[in-house]
PDB file of C-alpha atoms in Angstrom:
ATOM      1  CA  UNK A   6     -83.298 120.371 123.910  1.00 53.00           C
ATOM      2  CA  UNK A   7     -84.671 119.015 120.634  1.00 62.00           C
ATOM      3  CA  UNK A   8     -84.968 122.499 119.237  1.00 66.00           C
ATOM      4  CA  UNK A   9     -81.183 122.946 119.105  1.00 64.00           C
ATOM      5  CA  UNK A  10     -78.937 121.467 116.414  1.00 66.00           C
ATOM      6  CA  UNK A  11     -75.568 120.073 117.387  1.00 64.00           C
ATOM      7  CA  UNK A  12     -72.812 117.741 116.356  1.00 66.00           C
ATOM      8  CA  UNK A  13     -70.293 115.640 118.301  1.00 68.00           C
ATOM      9  CA  UNK A  14     -66.617 115.968 117.341  1.00 71.00           C
ATOM     10  CA  UNK A  15     -64.103 113.359 118.502  1.00 74.00           C
ATOM     11  CA  UNK A  16     -60.422 114.168 118.141  1.00 72.00           C
ATOM     12  CA  UNK A  17     -57.827 111.421 117.943  1.00 76.00           C
ATOM     13  CA  UNK A  18     -54.396 112.833 118.810  1.00 77.00           C
ATOM     14  CA  UNK A  19     -50.952 111.518 119.773  1.00 79.00           C
ATOM     15  CA  UNK A  20     -49.680 112.099 123.306  1.00 86.00           C
ATOM     16  CA  UNK A  21     -49.444 115.823 124.076  1.00 85.00           C
ATOM     17  CA  UNK A  22     -51.594 118.634 125.343  1.00 85.00           C
ATOM     18  CA  UNK A  23     -53.477 121.713 124.163  1.00 87.00           C
ATOM     19  CA  UNK A  24     -52.107 125.207 124.795  1.00 84.00           C
ATOM     20  CA  UNK A  25     -54.841 125.700 127.374  1.00 85.00           C
ATOM     21  CA  UNK A  26     -53.502 122.706 129.322  1.00 86.00           C
ATOM     22  CA  UNK A  27     -49.882 123.803 128.862  1.00 81.00           C
ATOM     23  CA  UNK A  28     -50.487 127.285 130.170  1.00 79.00           C
ATOM     24  CA  UNK A  29     -52.353 125.807 133.161  1.00 81.00           C
ATOM     25  CA  UNK A  30     -49.865 123.026 134.150  1.00 83.00           C
ATOM     26  CA  UNK A  31     -46.500 123.460 132.468  1.00 82.00           C
ATOM     27  CA  UNK A  32     -43.653 125.597 133.696  1.00 87.00           C
ATOM     28  CA  UNK A  33     -43.543 129.163 132.275  1.00 88.00           C
ATOM     29  CA  UNK A  34     -40.529 128.340 130.139  1.00 88.00           C
ATOM     30  CA  UNK A  35     -42.100 125.126 128.807  1.00 88.00           C
ATOM     31  CA  UNK A  36     -45.335 127.011 128.160  1.00 87.00           C
ATOM     32  CA  UNK A  37     -43.548 129.674 126.172  1.00 89.00           C
ATOM     33  CA  UNK A  38     -41.888 127.000 124.024  1.00 88.00           C
ATOM     34  CA  UNK A  39     -45.174 125.334 123.328  1.00 87.00           C
ATOM     35  CA  UNK A  40     -46.727 128.665 122.301  1.00 87.00           C
ATOM     36  CA  UNK A  41     -43.783 129.179 119.994  1.00 89.00           C
ATOM     37  CA  UNK A  42     -44.588 125.822 118.384  1.00 86.00           C
ATOM     38  CA  UNK A  43     -48.126 126.999 117.930  1.00 84.00           C
ATOM     39  CA  UNK A  44     -46.932 130.256 116.313  1.00 85.00           C
ATOM     40  CA  UNK A  45     -44.899 128.293 113.874  1.00 84.00           C
ATOM     41  CA  UNK A  46     -48.060 126.558 112.612  1.00 84.00           C
ATOM     42  CA  UNK A  47     -50.169 129.705 112.468  1.00 83.00           C
ATOM     43  CA  UNK A  48     -49.213 130.767 108.954  1.00 83.00           C
ATOM     44  CA  UNK A  49     -49.850 127.164 107.688  1.00 84.00           C
ATOM     45  CA  UNK A  50     -53.290 127.181 109.202  1.00 82.00           C
ATOM     46  CA  UNK A  51     -54.044 130.546 107.648  1.00 80.00           C
ATOM     47  CA  UNK A  52     -53.003 129.269 104.201  1.00 80.00           C
ATOM     48  CA  UNK A  53     -55.051 126.147 104.616  1.00 78.00           C
ATOM     49  CA  UNK A  54     -58.184 127.943 105.805  1.00 73.00           C
ATOM     50  CA  UNK A  55     -57.845 130.724 103.280  1.00 71.00           C
ATOM     51  CA  UNK A  56     -58.148 133.379 105.983  1.00 70.00           C
ATOM     52  CA  UNK A  57     -56.379 134.284 109.254  1.00 70.00           C
ATOM     53  CA  UNK A  58     -57.823 131.771 111.694  1.00 74.00           C
ATOM     54  CA  UNK A  59     -57.731 132.971 115.293  1.00 74.00           C
ATOM     55  CA  UNK A  60     -57.355 129.935 117.581  1.00 77.00           C
ATOM     56  CA  UNK A  61     -58.239 129.834 121.230  1.00 79.00           C
ATOM     57  CA  UNK A  62     -55.846 127.925 123.535  1.00 83.00           C
ATOM     58  CA  UNK A  63     -58.106 124.891 123.537  1.00 82.00           C
ATOM     59  CA  UNK A  64     -57.981 124.776 119.690  1.00 83.00           C
ATOM     60  CA  UNK A  65     -54.210 124.292 119.458  1.00 86.00           C
ATOM     61  CA  UNK A  66     -52.772 120.867 120.185  1.00 87.00           C
ATOM     62  CA  UNK A  67     -49.056 120.453 120.834  1.00 86.00           C
ATOM     63  CA  UNK A  68     -47.860 116.824 120.483  1.00 85.00           C
ATOM     64  CA  UNK A  69     -44.925 115.575 122.505  1.00 84.00           C
ATOM     65  CA  UNK A  70     -43.060 115.104 119.226  1.00 82.00           C
ATOM     66  CA  UNK A  71     -44.010 116.935 116.002  1.00 78.00           C
ATOM     67  CA  UNK A  72     -45.760 120.034 114.678  1.00 83.00           C
ATOM     68  CA  UNK A  73     -48.643 121.801 116.353  1.00 85.00           C
ATOM     69  CA  UNK A  74     -52.143 120.964 115.105  1.00 84.00           C
ATOM     70  CA  UNK A  75     -55.201 123.106 114.936  1.00 82.00           C
ATOM     71  CA  UNK A  76     -58.204 121.026 116.147  1.00 80.00           C
ATOM     72  CA  UNK A  77     -60.609 121.234 113.266  1.00 71.00           C
ATOM     73  CA  UNK A  78     -64.266 122.195 113.659  1.00 65.00           C
ATOM     74  CA  UNK A  79     -67.083 121.770 111.157  1.00 54.00           C
ATOM     75  CA  UNK A  80     -68.126 125.317 111.820  1.00 56.00           C
ATOM     76  CA  UNK A  81     -66.823 128.161 113.917  1.00 58.00           C
ATOM     77  CA  UNK A  82     -69.724 130.390 114.720  1.00 57.00           C
ATOM     78  CA  UNK A  83     -69.099 134.126 115.335  1.00 61.00           C
ATOM     79  CA  UNK A  84     -68.184 134.853 118.932  1.00 64.00           C
ATOM     80  CA  UNK A  85     -71.107 136.351 120.835  1.00 68.00           C
ATOM     81  CA  UNK A  86     -71.196 138.385 124.038  1.00 69.00           C
ATOM     82  CA  UNK A  87     -73.286 135.633 125.645  1.00 70.00           C
ATOM     83  CA  UNK A  88     -70.342 133.181 125.251  1.00 65.00           C
ATOM     84  CA  UNK A  89     -68.050 135.617 127.009  1.00 67.00           C
ATOM     85  CA  UNK A  90     -70.500 136.086 129.845  1.00 69.00           C
ATOM     86  CA  UNK A  91     -70.711 132.304 130.297  1.00 69.00           C
ATOM     87  CA  UNK A  92     -66.922 131.846 130.417  1.00 68.00           C
ATOM     88  CA  UNK A  93     -64.941 134.994 131.423  1.00 63.00           C
ATOM     89  CA  UNK A  94     -61.640 133.446 130.445  1.00 70.00           C
ATOM     90  CA  UNK A  95     -62.680 133.664 126.787  1.00 73.00           C
ATOM     91  CA  UNK A  96     -62.630 137.442 127.115  1.00 74.00           C
ATOM     92  CA  UNK A  97     -58.901 137.332 127.667  1.00 79.00           C
ATOM     93  CA  UNK A  98     -58.289 136.347 124.097  1.00 80.00           C
ATOM     94  CA  UNK A  99     -60.700 138.738 122.398  1.00 80.00           C
ATOM     95  CA  UNK A 100     -59.230 142.127 121.328  1.00 80.00           C
ATOM     96  CA  UNK A 101     -60.748 145.276 122.914  1.00 79.00           C
ATOM     97  CA  UNK A 102     -61.912 146.616 119.567  1.00 78.00           C
ATOM     98  CA  UNK A 103     -64.271 143.627 119.216  1.00 76.00           C
ATOM     99  CA  UNK A 104     -66.010 144.480 122.520  1.00 72.00           C
ATOM    100  CA  UNK A 105     -66.161 148.186 121.560  1.00 71.00           C
ATOM    101  CA  UNK A 106     -68.031 147.273 118.371  1.00 66.00           C
ATOM    102  CA  UNK A 107     -65.154 148.412 116.127  1.00 59.00           C
ATOM    103  CA  UNK A 108     -64.933 146.057 113.157  1.00 58.00           C
ATOM    104  CA  UNK A 109     -61.567 145.458 111.479  1.00 56.00           C
ATOM    105  CA  UNK A 110     -60.684 143.474 108.377  1.00 54.00           C
ATOM    106  CA  UNK A 111     -57.315 142.616 109.974  1.00 60.00           C
ATOM    107  CA  UNK A 112     -58.157 139.175 111.271  1.00 65.00           C
ATOM    108  CA  UNK A 113     -54.418 138.384 111.557  1.00 75.00           C
ATOM    109  CA  UNK A 114     -54.177 141.174 114.100  1.00 79.00           C
ATOM    110  CA  UNK A 115     -56.788 139.316 116.204  1.00 80.00           C
ATOM    111  CA  UNK A 116     -54.714 136.148 116.054  1.00 82.00           C
ATOM    112  CA  UNK A 117     -51.529 137.989 117.065  1.00 85.00           C
ATOM    113  CA  UNK A 118     -53.478 139.524 119.966  1.00 86.00           C
ATOM    114  CA  UNK A 119     -54.660 136.076 121.143  1.00 86.00           C
ATOM    115  CA  UNK A 120     -51.169 134.526 120.980  1.00 86.00           C
ATOM    116  CA  UNK A 121     -49.601 137.511 122.779  1.00 89.00           C
ATOM    117  CA  UNK A 122     -52.157 137.026 125.574  1.00 89.00           C
ATOM    118  CA  UNK A 123     -51.371 133.340 125.748  1.00 87.00           C
ATOM    119  CA  UNK A 124     -47.638 134.159 126.106  1.00 89.00           C
ATOM    120  CA  UNK A 125     -48.387 136.779 128.758  1.00 91.00           C
ATOM    121  CA  UNK A 126     -50.499 134.307 130.766  1.00 88.00           C
ATOM    122  CA  UNK A 127     -47.767 131.664 130.494  1.00 87.00           C
ATOM    123  CA  UNK A 128     -45.485 133.875 132.598  1.00 89.00           C
ATOM    124  CA  UNK A 129     -47.838 136.152 134.537  1.00 89.00           C
ATOM    125  CA  UNK A 130     -51.116 135.551 136.429  1.00 86.00           C
ATOM    126  CA  UNK A 131     -53.937 137.930 135.674  1.00 81.00           C
ATOM    127  CA  UNK A 132     -56.380 138.710 138.479  1.00 80.00           C
ATOM    128  CA  UNK A 133     -59.553 136.666 138.680  1.00 80.00           C
ATOM    129  CA  UNK A 134     -62.803 138.554 137.916  1.00 79.00           C
ATOM    130  CA  UNK A 135     -66.370 137.816 136.955  1.00 78.00           C
ATOM    131  CA  UNK A 136     -67.602 138.058 133.355  1.00 74.00           C
ATOM    132  CA  UNK A 137     -69.064 141.517 133.619  1.00 78.00           C
ATOM    133  CA  UNK A 138     -65.940 142.958 135.118  1.00 81.00           C
ATOM    134  CA  UNK A 139     -63.790 141.180 132.553  1.00 78.00           C
ATOM    135  CA  UNK A 140     -65.765 142.684 129.676  1.00 79.00           C
ATOM    136  CA  UNK A 141     -65.597 146.184 131.196  1.00 81.00           C
ATOM    137  CA  UNK A 142     -61.851 145.932 131.680  1.00 81.00           C
ATOM    138  CA  UNK A 143     -61.384 144.521 128.202  1.00 79.00           C
ATOM    139  CA  UNK A 144     -63.416 147.420 126.655  1.00 78.00           C
ATOM    140  CA  UNK A 145     -61.433 150.099 128.523  1.00 79.00           C
ATOM    141  CA  UNK A 146     -58.051 148.423 127.989  1.00 78.00           C
ATOM    142  CA  UNK A 147     -57.268 147.612 131.635  1.00 81.00           C
ATOM    143  CA  UNK A 148     -57.786 143.844 131.555  1.00 82.00           C
ATOM    144  CA  UNK A 149     -54.004 143.314 131.643  1.00 83.00           C
ATOM    145  CA  UNK A 150     -52.889 146.277 133.726  1.00 81.00           C
ATOM    146  CA  UNK A 151     -49.219 145.860 134.499  1.00 81.00           C
ATOM    147  CA  UNK A 152     -49.703 146.638 138.218  1.00 82.00           C
ATOM    148  CA  UNK A 153     -52.138 143.675 138.573  1.00 82.00           C
ATOM    149  CA  UNK A 154     -49.927 140.986 136.966  1.00 85.00           C
ATOM    150  CA  UNK A 155     -48.209 138.489 139.223  1.00 87.00           C
ATOM    151  CA  UNK A 156     -45.150 136.660 137.912  1.00 88.00           C
ATOM    152  CA  UNK A 157     -45.189 132.852 137.597  1.00 88.00           C
ATOM    153  CA  UNK A 158     -41.425 132.754 137.173  1.00 88.00           C
ATOM    154  CA  UNK A 159     -38.979 131.891 140.006  1.00 89.00           C
ATOM    155  CA  UNK A 160     -38.183 134.887 142.270  1.00 88.00           C
ATOM    156  CA  UNK A 161     -34.552 135.030 141.068  1.00 91.00           C
ATOM    157  CA  UNK A 162     -35.787 136.128 137.600  1.00 90.00           C
ATOM    158  CA  UNK A 163     -37.249 139.375 138.867  1.00 85.00           C
ATOM    159  CA  UNK A 164     -34.128 141.385 138.012  1.00 85.00           C
ATOM    160  CA  UNK A 165     -33.645 139.948 134.534  1.00 89.00           C
ATOM    161  CA  UNK A 166     -33.784 142.360 131.576  1.00 90.00           C
ATOM    162  CA  UNK A 167     -35.524 139.627 129.552  1.00 90.00           C
ATOM    163  CA  UNK A 168     -38.544 139.603 131.920  1.00 89.00           C
ATOM    164  CA  UNK A 169     -38.995 143.382 131.641  1.00 90.00           C
ATOM    165  CA  UNK A 170     -38.517 143.278 127.878  1.00 91.00           C
ATOM    166  CA  UNK A 171     -41.007 140.487 127.441  1.00 90.00           C
ATOM    167  CA  UNK A 172     -43.679 142.079 129.683  1.00 91.00           C
ATOM    168  CA  UNK A 173     -43.267 145.451 127.896  1.00 91.00           C
ATOM    169  CA  UNK A 174     -43.427 143.949 124.361  1.00 91.00           C
ATOM    170  CA  UNK A 175     -46.416 141.770 125.028  1.00 92.00           C
ATOM    171  CA  UNK A 176     -48.328 144.546 126.747  1.00 91.00           C
ATOM    172  CA  UNK A 177     -47.482 146.801 123.810  1.00 90.00           C
ATOM    173  CA  UNK A 178     -48.889 144.262 121.352  1.00 89.00           C
ATOM    174  CA  UNK A 179     -52.019 143.789 123.454  1.00 88.00           C
ATOM    175  CA  UNK A 180     -52.665 147.540 123.793  1.00 87.00           C
ATOM    176  CA  UNK A 181     -51.825 148.365 120.153  1.00 87.00           C
ATOM    177  CA  UNK A 182     -54.511 149.063 117.571  1.00 85.00           C
ATOM    178  CA  UNK A 183     -55.005 146.408 114.897  1.00 83.00           C
ATOM    179  CA  UNK A 184     -53.038 148.320 112.267  1.00 84.00           C
ATOM    180  CA  UNK A 185     -49.998 148.514 114.594  1.00 84.00           C
ATOM    181  CA  UNK A 186     -50.435 144.968 115.936  1.00 84.00           C
ATOM    182  CA  UNK A 187     -50.472 143.342 112.471  1.00 78.00           C
ATOM    183  CA  UNK A 188     -46.933 144.660 111.793  1.00 82.00           C
ATOM    184  CA  UNK A 189     -45.610 141.865 114.023  1.00 82.00           C
ATOM    185  CA  UNK A 190     -45.879 138.543 112.241  1.00 82.00           C
ATOM    186  CA  UNK A 191     -46.224 135.181 113.959  1.00 84.00           C
ATOM    187  CA  UNK A 192     -42.661 134.204 112.998  1.00 86.00           C
ATOM    188  CA  UNK A 193     -41.260 137.304 114.586  1.00 88.00           C
ATOM    189  CA  UNK A 194     -43.246 136.907 117.760  1.00 88.00           C
ATOM    190  CA  UNK A 195     -42.270 133.215 117.955  1.00 88.00           C
ATOM    191  CA  UNK A 196     -38.591 134.067 117.602  1.00 90.00           C
ATOM    192  CA  UNK A 197     -38.846 136.554 120.426  1.00 91.00           C
ATOM    193  CA  UNK A 198     -40.666 134.075 122.743  1.00 91.00           C
ATOM    194  CA  UNK A 199     -37.958 131.456 122.078  1.00 90.00           C
ATOM    195  CA  UNK A 200     -35.238 133.946 122.901  1.00 90.00           C
ATOM    196  CA  UNK A 201     -36.926 135.038 126.089  1.00 91.00           C
ATOM    197  CA  UNK A 202     -37.556 131.444 127.161  1.00 90.00           C
ATOM    198  CA  UNK A 203     -33.791 130.713 126.792  1.00 89.00           C
ATOM    199  CA  UNK A 204     -33.035 133.756 128.877  1.00 89.00           C
ATOM    200  CA  UNK A 205     -35.061 132.397 131.776  1.00 89.00           C
ATOM    201  CA  UNK A 206     -32.800 129.343 132.115  1.00 90.00           C
ATOM    202  CA  UNK A 207     -30.341 129.872 135.094  1.00 90.00           C
ATOM    203  CA  UNK A 208     -27.103 129.181 133.107  1.00 92.00           C
ATOM    204  CA  UNK A 209     -28.214 131.356 130.163  1.00 90.00           C
ATOM    205  CA  UNK A 210     -29.183 134.215 132.473  1.00 90.00           C
ATOM    206  CA  UNK A 211     -25.798 134.208 134.254  1.00 92.00           C
ATOM    207  CA  UNK A 212     -23.902 133.814 130.979  1.00 92.00           C
ATOM    208  CA  UNK A 213     -25.632 136.790 129.390  1.00 89.00           C
ATOM    209  CA  UNK A 214     -24.614 139.042 132.314  1.00 90.00           C
ATOM    210  CA  UNK A 215     -21.066 137.841 132.095  1.00 92.00           C
ATOM    211  CA  UNK A 216     -20.778 138.343 128.331  1.00 91.00           C
ATOM    212  CA  UNK A 217     -22.074 141.902 128.728  1.00 89.00           C
ATOM    213  CA  UNK A 218     -19.371 142.620 131.398  1.00 92.00           C
ATOM    214  CA  UNK A 219     -21.861 142.810 134.299  1.00 92.00           C
ATOM    215  CA  UNK A 220     -19.823 140.495 136.516  1.00 92.00           C
ATOM    216  CA  UNK A 221     -21.055 141.768 139.879  1.00 92.00           C
ATOM    217  CA  UNK A 222     -24.669 141.363 138.751  1.00 91.00           C
ATOM    218  CA  UNK A 223     -23.811 137.836 137.504  1.00 91.00           C
ATOM    219  CA  UNK A 224     -22.386 136.890 140.933  1.00 93.00           C
ATOM    220  CA  UNK A 225     -25.425 138.295 142.700  1.00 92.00           C
ATOM    221  CA  UNK A 226     -27.693 136.345 140.397  1.00 90.00           C
ATOM    222  CA  UNK A 227     -25.859 133.121 141.126  1.00 93.00           C
ATOM    223  CA  UNK A 228     -26.377 133.711 144.836  1.00 91.00           C
ATOM    224  CA  UNK A 229     -30.101 134.293 144.323  1.00 89.00           C
ATOM    225  CA  UNK A 230     -30.428 131.185 142.187  1.00 90.00           C
ATOM    226  CA  UNK A 231     -28.622 129.057 144.825  1.00 89.00           C
ATOM    227  CA  UNK A 232     -30.852 130.494 147.587  1.00 84.00           C
ATOM    228  CA  UNK A 233     -33.937 129.556 145.563  1.00 73.00           C
TER     229      UNK A 233
END
């Protein structure tokens, strides 16, 4: 279409993957750790851009060795409803207030929302839906209803306190209004994700139960891990 202007952008990167690829292919624990690396770079990108950039998973590149990189773009046009209708998955990373037409100057709250959703999708599967349904659910706050989420973690983790804590905290951030969401900084969220990721390792999970004096639960967990 000669009436449309466009540019080609070619990225040259070291070996690694985007957060979109990590969430789709890596283990839940590895995905959480990659998202943590992305969170560590968020403040740096904000300072460089001069405003709180809100990256999508495809915008964040995690090299096999080194710091996360934000894939630069010459221009980032405002997100339009048409773009969400063409690709429903984009709606997952857009805060509900945007769809409701409520403007907010707290762009960093938008970024925290997007990263919280990335972390949630690293560990839980959201139900598939078409673009219209996704937008309706996003607007009424039911896009990530707890009852519809399916765990991507091994079955033996279902009884872990860390799983319940992580699900509750991420859903709280996602449901919170911008003024409450912005209270959680990227460093704090990254620290929590790293702590939860460690808790999902078999040895760490058993050790935590033993250190808290829950020896019977620790023995039962060992049996479930060995059965798995």
